[in-house]
Coordinates of C-alpha atoms and ligand atoms in Angstrom, one line a residue:
M75 CA 147.2 93.5 111.9
Q76 CA 144.0 94.2 113.9
P77 CA 144.1 93.7 117.7
A78 CA 142.0 90.6 118.7
S79 CA 139.2 92.6 120.2
K80 CA 138.7 94.5 117.0
A81 CA 138.5 91.3 114.8
N82 CA 134.7 91.1 114.7
Q83 CA 134.4 94.7 114.0
H84 CA 136.9 94.4 111.2
T85 CA 135.0 91.5 109.6
T86 CA 131.6 93.1 109.8
R87 CA 133.0 96.3 108.4
I88 CA 135.2 94.8 105.8
S89 CA 133.5 96.6 102.9
A90 CA 133.5 99.9 104.7
H91 CA 137.2 99.4 105.1
L92 CA 137.6 99.0 101.3
H93 CA 135.3 101.9 100.5
P94 CA 135.4 104.9 102.9
P95 CA 131.9 105.9 104.2
N96 CA 131.6 108.9 101.8
F97 CA 132.4 106.7 98.8
Q98 CA 129.9 107.5 96.0
A99 CA 129.3 104.7 93.6
K100 CA 130.1 105.6 90.0
G101 CA 126.9 105.8 87.9
T102 CA 124.7 106.0 90.9
A103 CA 122.5 109.0 90.1
L104 CA 121.0 109.5 93.6
G105 CA 122.5 106.9 95.7
F106 CA 119.8 105.8 98.2
K107 CA 120.7 104.1 101.4
V108 CA 118.9 100.8 102.0
A109 CA 119.0 98.4 105.0
I110 CA 117.9 94.8 105.0
L111 CA 117.0 93.4 108.4
G112 CA 117.1 89.6 108.4
A113 CA 119.7 89.7 105.6
A114 CA 121.2 86.3 106.4
G115 CA 117.9 84.4 105.8
G116 CA 116.3 82.5 103.0
I117 CA 114.8 85.7 101.6
G118 CA 117.5 88.1 102.9
Q119 CA 120.4 86.6 101.0
P120 CA 119.0 86.6 97.5
L121 CA 117.4 90.0 98.3
A122 CA 120.8 91.4 99.3
M123 CA 122.4 90.1 96.2
L124 CA 119.7 91.6 94.0
M125 CA 119.8 94.9 95.8
K126 CA 123.6 95.0 95.3
I127 CA 123.1 95.3 91.6
N128 CA 120.4 98.0 91.9
L129 CA 121.7 101.2 90.3
L130 CA 119.6 103.4 92.6
I131 CA 121.4 102.2 95.7
S132 CA 124.7 103.6 96.9
V133 CA 124.9 102.1 100.4
L134 CA 123.5 98.7 101.4
H135 CA 123.4 97.7 105.1
L136 CA 122.9 94.0 105.9
Y137 CA 121.7 93.3 109.4
D138 CA 120.9 90.0 111.1
V139 CA 121.5 88.3 114.4
V140 CA 123.7 85.6 112.6
N141 CA 126.1 85.3 109.7
T142 CA 126.3 88.8 108.3
P143 CA 130.1 89.0 108.3
G144 CA 130.4 86.2 105.8
I145 CA 127.4 87.3 103.7
T146 CA 128.7 90.8 103.6
A147 CA 132.2 89.7 102.6
D148 CA 130.7 87.5 99.9
I149 CA 128.4 90.1 98.4
S150 CA 130.9 92.9 98.7
H151 CA 133.1 91.3 96.0
M152 CA 130.4 91.9 93.4
D153 CA 131.7 94.6 91.0
T154 CA 128.6 96.8 91.3
G155 CA 128.2 100.3 92.7
A156 CA 126.6 99.9 96.1
V157 CA 128.8 99.8 99.1
V158 CA 127.9 96.9 101.4
R159 CA 128.3 97.0 105.2
G160 CA 127.4 94.2 107.6
F161 CA 126.0 94.5 111.1
L162 CA 125.6 91.7 113.6
G163 CA 123.4 91.4 116.6
Q164 CA 121.1 93.8 118.4
Q165 CA 123.9 96.0 119.7
Q166 CA 124.6 97.0 116.1
L167 CA 120.9 97.5 115.1
E168 CA 120.8 101.2 115.6
E169 CA 124.1 101.8 113.8
A170 CA 122.8 99.6 110.9
L171 CA 119.8 101.9 110.5
V172 CA 121.4 105.4 110.7
G173 CA 120.5 107.5 107.7
M174 CA 118.6 104.8 105.8
D175 CA 116.1 105.9 103.2
L176 CA 114.5 102.4 102.8
V177 CA 114.3 99.6 105.4
I178 CA 113.3 96.1 104.1
I179 CA 112.4 93.6 106.9
P180 CA 112.4 89.9 106.1
A181 CA 113.5 89.0 109.6
G182 CA 111.7 86.2 111.5
V183 CA 110.7 82.6 111.3
P184 CA 109.0 81.1 108.3
R185 CA 106.2 78.5 108.2
K186 CA 106.7 74.7 108.1
P187 CA 104.1 72.3 106.6
G188 CA 100.9 72.3 108.7
M189 CA 101.4 75.8 110.1
T190 CA 99.4 78.9 109.4
R191 CA 101.1 82.3 109.1
D192 CA 99.4 83.3 112.4
D193 CA 101.3 80.4 114.1
L194 CA 104.4 82.6 113.6
F195 CA 103.0 85.5 115.6
N196 CA 104.5 84.5 119.0
I197 CA 108.0 84.8 117.7
N198 CA 107.8 87.3 114.9
A199 CA 105.7 89.9 116.7
G200 CA 108.5 90.6 119.2
I201 CA 111.1 90.7 116.3
A202 CA 109.0 93.2 114.4
R203 CA 108.6 95.3 117.5
T204 CA 112.4 95.4 118.3
L205 CA 113.3 96.2 114.7
C206 CA 110.7 99.0 114.5
E207 CA 112.0 100.5 117.8
G208 CA 115.4 100.6 116.1
I209 CA 113.9 102.5 113.1
V210 CA 112.4 105.0 115.5
K211 CA 115.8 105.7 117.0
S212 CA 117.9 105.8 113.8
C213 CA 115.9 106.6 110.7
L214 CA 112.4 107.7 111.6
K215 CA 111.8 109.1 108.1
A216 CA 112.6 105.9 106.3
I217 CA 110.2 104.0 104.1
V218 CA 109.5 100.6 105.7
N219 CA 108.8 97.5 103.6
L220 CA 107.6 94.9 106.1
I221 CA 107.8 91.3 104.8
S222 CA 107.8 89.2 108.1
N223 CA 104.7 87.1 108.6
P224 CA 102.0 87.4 109.7
V225 CA 102.0 90.6 107.6
N226 CA 98.3 91.1 108.7
S227 CA 99.6 91.6 112.3
T228 CA 103.2 92.7 111.9
V229 CA 102.2 95.9 110.0
P230 CA 99.7 96.9 112.8
I231 CA 102.5 96.1 115.3
A232 CA 104.9 98.4 113.5
A233 CA 102.2 101.2 113.3
E234 CA 101.7 101.0 117.0
V235 CA 105.4 101.2 117.8
F236 CA 105.7 104.3 115.6
K237 CA 102.5 105.8 117.1
R238 CA 103.9 105.4 120.6
A239 CA 107.1 107.1 119.5
G240 CA 105.1 109.9 117.8
T241 CA 106.8 109.1 114.5
Y242 CA 104.0 107.3 112.7
D243 CA 103.3 108.3 109.1
P244 CA 101.0 105.7 107.5
K245 CA 102.3 106.6 104.0
R246 CA 105.7 105.3 104.9
L247 CA 104.7 101.9 106.3
L248 CA 104.1 99.3 103.6
G249 CA 103.3 95.6 104.2
V250 CA 104.7 93.7 101.3
T251 CA 102.0 91.7 99.5
M252 CA 103.6 92.0 96.1
L253 CA 104.2 88.3 95.8
N254 CA 100.5 87.7 95.7
V255 CA 100.3 89.8 92.6
V256 CA 103.4 88.2 91.1
R257 CA 102.0 84.7 91.8
A258 CA 98.5 85.7 90.5
N259 CA 100.0 87.1 87.3
T260 CA 101.9 83.9 86.7
F261 CA 98.9 81.6 87.3
V262 CA 96.4 83.7 85.3
A263 CA 98.9 84.0 82.5
E264 CA 99.2 80.2 82.4
V265 CA 95.4 79.8 82.0
L266 CA 95.2 82.6 79.4
G267 CA 98.2 81.3 77.5
L268 CA 99.9 84.7 77.8
D269 CA 103.3 86.0 78.9
P270 CA 103.0 86.8 82.7
R271 CA 104.6 90.2 82.0
E272 CA 101.5 91.2 79.9
V273 CA 99.1 90.3 82.7
D274 CA 97.9 92.5 85.6
V275 CA 95.9 90.8 88.4
P276 CA 94.6 93.0 91.3
V277 CA 95.1 91.2 94.6
V278 CA 93.6 92.9 97.6
G279 CA 92.6 92.1 101.2
G280 CA 95.2 90.6 103.5
H281 CA 98.1 88.1 103.3
A282 CA 96.8 84.7 104.4
G283 CA 94.4 82.1 102.9
M284 CA 91.0 83.4 102.1
M285 CA 92.0 87.0 103.1
I286 CA 94.0 87.0 99.8
L287 CA 91.4 88.3 97.4
P288 CA 92.3 88.2 93.6
L289 CA 89.9 90.3 91.7
L290 CA 89.7 88.2 88.5
S291 CA 86.9 90.4 87.1
Q292 CA 89.4 93.2 86.8
V293 CA 92.3 91.4 85.1
K294 CA 94.1 93.2 82.4
P295 CA 94.1 92.6 79.5
L296 CA 90.3 92.3 79.5
C297 CA 89.3 88.7 79.7
S298 CA 86.7 86.3 81.2
F299 CA 87.0 83.0 83.0
T300 CA 84.6 80.0 83.4
P301 CA 83.4 79.3 86.9
P302 CA 85.8 76.3 87.2
E303 CA 88.7 78.5 86.2
I304 CA 87.6 81.1 88.8
E305 CA 87.5 78.4 91.5
Y306 CA 90.9 77.0 90.4
L307 CA 92.7 80.4 90.2
T308 CA 91.3 81.8 93.4
S309 CA 92.2 78.7 95.3
R310 CA 95.7 78.5 93.8
I311 CA 96.4 82.2 94.4
Q312 CA 95.2 81.9 98.0
N313 CA 97.1 78.8 98.7
G314 CA 100.3 79.5 96.7
G315 CA 102.3 80.1 99.9
T316 CA 101.2 76.7 101.2
E317 CA 102.0 75.1 97.9
V318 CA 105.7 76.2 98.3
V319 CA 105.8 75.4 102.0
E320 CA 104.7 71.8 101.3
A321 CA 107.0 71.4 98.3
K322 CA 110.0 72.5 100.5
A323 CA 108.9 69.9 103.1
G324 CA 110.0 71.8 106.2
A325 CA 113.1 73.5 104.7
D326 CA 111.5 77.0 104.3
S327 CA 108.7 78.9 102.7
A328 CA 109.0 81.0 99.5
T329 CA 112.4 82.7 99.4
L330 CA 113.7 83.1 95.9
Y331 CA 110.6 84.4 94.1
M332 CA 109.8 86.3 97.3
A333 CA 113.2 88.1 96.9
H334 CA 112.2 88.8 93.3
A335 CA 108.8 90.3 94.5
A336 CA 110.5 92.2 97.3
V337 CA 113.0 93.7 94.8
K338 CA 110.2 94.7 92.4
F339 CA 108.4 96.4 95.3
A340 CA 111.5 98.0 96.8
N341 CA 112.5 99.3 93.4
A342 CA 109.1 100.9 93.0
C343 CA 109.7 102.6 96.4
L344 CA 113.1 103.9 95.3
C345 CA 111.7 105.2 92.1
M346 CA 109.0 107.0 94.2
L347 CA 111.7 108.5 96.4
R348 CA 113.5 109.7 93.2
G349 CA 110.3 111.5 92.4
D350 CA 109.0 109.4 89.5
A351 CA 105.3 110.0 89.0
G352 CA 102.5 107.5 88.2
N353 CA 103.9 104.6 90.1
F354 CA 101.1 102.1 91.3
E355 CA 101.7 98.9 93.3
Y356 CA 99.8 96.7 95.7
A357 CA 100.6 96.8 99.4
F358 CA 99.1 96.2 102.8
V359 CA 98.6 99.7 104.2
A360 CA 96.6 101.9 106.6
S361 CA 93.3 102.2 104.8
Q362 CA 89.8 103.7 104.7
V363 CA 88.8 101.5 101.7
T364 CA 86.8 99.3 104.1
E365 CA 86.0 99.6 107.8
L366 CA 89.3 97.8 108.6
L367 CA 92.3 99.8 109.8
F368 CA 94.6 98.1 107.3
F369 CA 93.9 96.5 103.9
A370 CA 96.0 95.5 100.9
S371 CA 95.1 97.7 97.9
K372 CA 96.5 99.4 94.9
V373 CA 98.4 102.4 96.1
R374 CA 99.9 105.4 94.3
L375 CA 103.5 105.8 95.3
G376 CA 104.5 109.5 95.5
H377 CA 107.7 110.9 96.9
T378 CA 106.3 110.9 100.5
G379 CA 105.1 107.3 100.4
A380 CA 101.8 105.6 99.6
E381 CA 100.1 108.9 98.9
E382 CA 96.8 107.5 97.7
V383 CA 95.0 104.2 98.4
L384 CA 92.7 103.4 95.5
L385 CA 89.2 102.1 95.9
L386 CA 88.5 98.4 95.0
G387 CA 86.4 99.1 91.9
P388 CA 83.3 97.1 91.0
L389 CA 83.3 93.6 92.5
N390 CA 81.1 90.8 91.2
E391 CA 79.0 88.6 93.5
Y392 CA 81.7 86.0 94.0
E393 CA 84.3 88.6 94.9
G394 CA 81.9 90.6 97.2
A395 CA 81.1 87.4 99.1
G396 CA 84.9 86.7 99.4
L397 CA 85.5 90.2 100.7
E398 CA 82.8 89.8 103.5
K399 CA 84.4 86.5 104.7
A400 CA 87.9 87.9 104.5
K401 CA 87.1 91.0 106.5
K402 CA 86.1 89.1 109.6
E403 CA 89.3 87.2 109.8
L404 CA 91.5 90.1 108.8
A405 CA 89.9 92.3 111.6
E406 CA 91.0 89.7 114.1
S407 CA 94.6 89.6 112.8
I408 CA 94.8 93.4 112.9
R409 CA 93.4 93.5 116.4
K410 CA 95.9 90.9 117.6
G411 CA 98.8 93.1 116.3
V412 CA 97.5 96.3 117.8
S413 CA 96.8 94.7 121.2
F414 CA 100.3 93.1 121.3
I415 CA 101.8 96.6 121.6
K416 CA 99.0 98.2 123.6
K417 CA 99.3 95.4 126.3
Ligands
LIG211 P1 114.7 82.5 107.4 O1 114.5 81.8 108.7 O2 115.4 81.8 106.3 O3 115.4 83.9 107.6 C1 115.0 84.8 108.6 C2 116.2 85.5 109.1 O4 115.7 86.4 110.1 C3 117.3 84.6 109.7 O5 118.5 84.9 109.1 C4 117.3 85.0 111.2 O6 118.6 85.0 111.7 C5 116.8 86.5 111.1 N1 116.3 87.0 112.3 C6 115.6 86.3 113.3 N2 115.4 87.1 114.4 C7 116.0 88.3 114.0 C8 116.1 89.6 114.7 N3 115.6 89.8 115.9 N4 116.7 90.6 114.0 C9 117.2 90.4 112.8 N5 117.1 89.2 112.1 C10 116.5 88.2 112.7 O7 113.2 82.9 106.9 P2 112.7 83.5 105.5 O8 112.3 82.3 104.6 O9 113.7 84.4 105.0 O10 111.4 84.2 105.9 C11 111.4 85.4 106.7 C12 110.0 85.9 107.0 O11 109.4 86.3 105.8 C13 109.1 84.8 107.6 O12 108.3 85.4 108.6 C14 108.2 84.4 106.4 O13 107.0 83.9 106.8 C15 108.1 85.8 105.7 N6 107.6 85.7 104.3 C16 106.8 86.8 104.0 C17 106.3 86.8 102.7 C18 105.4 88.0 102.2 O14 104.9 87.9 101.2 N7 105.3 89.0 103.0 C19 106.8 85.9 101.7 C20 107.6 84.9 102.1 C21 108.0 84.8 103.5
LIG212 C1 103.9 83.2 100.9 O1 102.8 83.6 100.7 O2 104.6 82.5 100.1 C2 104.6 83.6 102.2 O3 103.7 84.3 103.0 C3 105.2 82.5 103.0 C4 104.2 81.5 103.5 O4 104.3 81.2 104.7 O5 103.4 81.0 102.8

């Protein structure tokens, strides 16, 4: 029987108790250590479940300011390889992050109908800062997948925190915009009458409204769209987040398919850490592709992170005009993030 004062510790470490810390999951070739910050949330929970079945992961840390003991106990009963440990509250943040190879951050408030992603800034900026300060202390070499909105500002915030600490490596900081690609592939496949798995739609820019720039002239397989199709697809891809927020009527924003997109992206990062070559994904990263400090682009993932940011390729007149409009607004979101830390 545990003394009363140890009860919470026991509950949050229940899985560690079952599997000693040096437990190596059978069949786990490399056994990466992954932390999810915001693991009790709408994205965090399905993401944690999906990561528990990922064969590349040997240790999965679930951190949140609420509910991680229960979620950890629940997920830890899955008969898959990764050992799950729960961490609750800011006093356990640094411990949750020690030795992590990959940190995925879906912590923060989501939108309700009528809100923009930028309306989340006042709450989520501080959360992103605190969590990145934890990374500086405990796992400064980790790859960071930042999901919390507004991504256009939280990624610059993270970069400034890391710069201040002298640990910034732009290759390791990746804003997750994968869901724009996932959603664009789905909508374009519907119009083309194809399986979405056969479709590859480049989506660049930022992660909000008209800053989300689908490059429909570069869709693979090679195809063409009528002007009404271009208008329809561009608008649906740019407003896909709002479509879900409105359908959920105040309950949440995209969570389930976001978890799917986050897993696809995280898995690409783990494959990159494993040393797989020729791995390309879209992410919001430090960039020289335009004059902006950050921009979502196709990146080549190498074993040190986003090793190459690819150029945009030839844009048609419609896409070029969209890019010019997007850049103005994106510049302001980036500036807001940078000055939040500089102030
Ligand atoms: P949610 O409210 O369901 O979950 C957020 C979780 O974060 C909660 O469990 C909460 O307790 C936790 N949290 C709050 N403050 C924290 C802190 N300081 N430390 C650790 N955890 C903390 O929200 P959700 O639907 O999971 O969305 C999370 C975020 O992801 C939102 O900002 C949302 O806008 C964003 N999002 C981004 C994308 C993207 O493409 N990048 C897609 C969907 C949602
Ligand atoms: C999305 O694009 O679904 C997310 O950014 C959530 C939102 O607020 O729309």
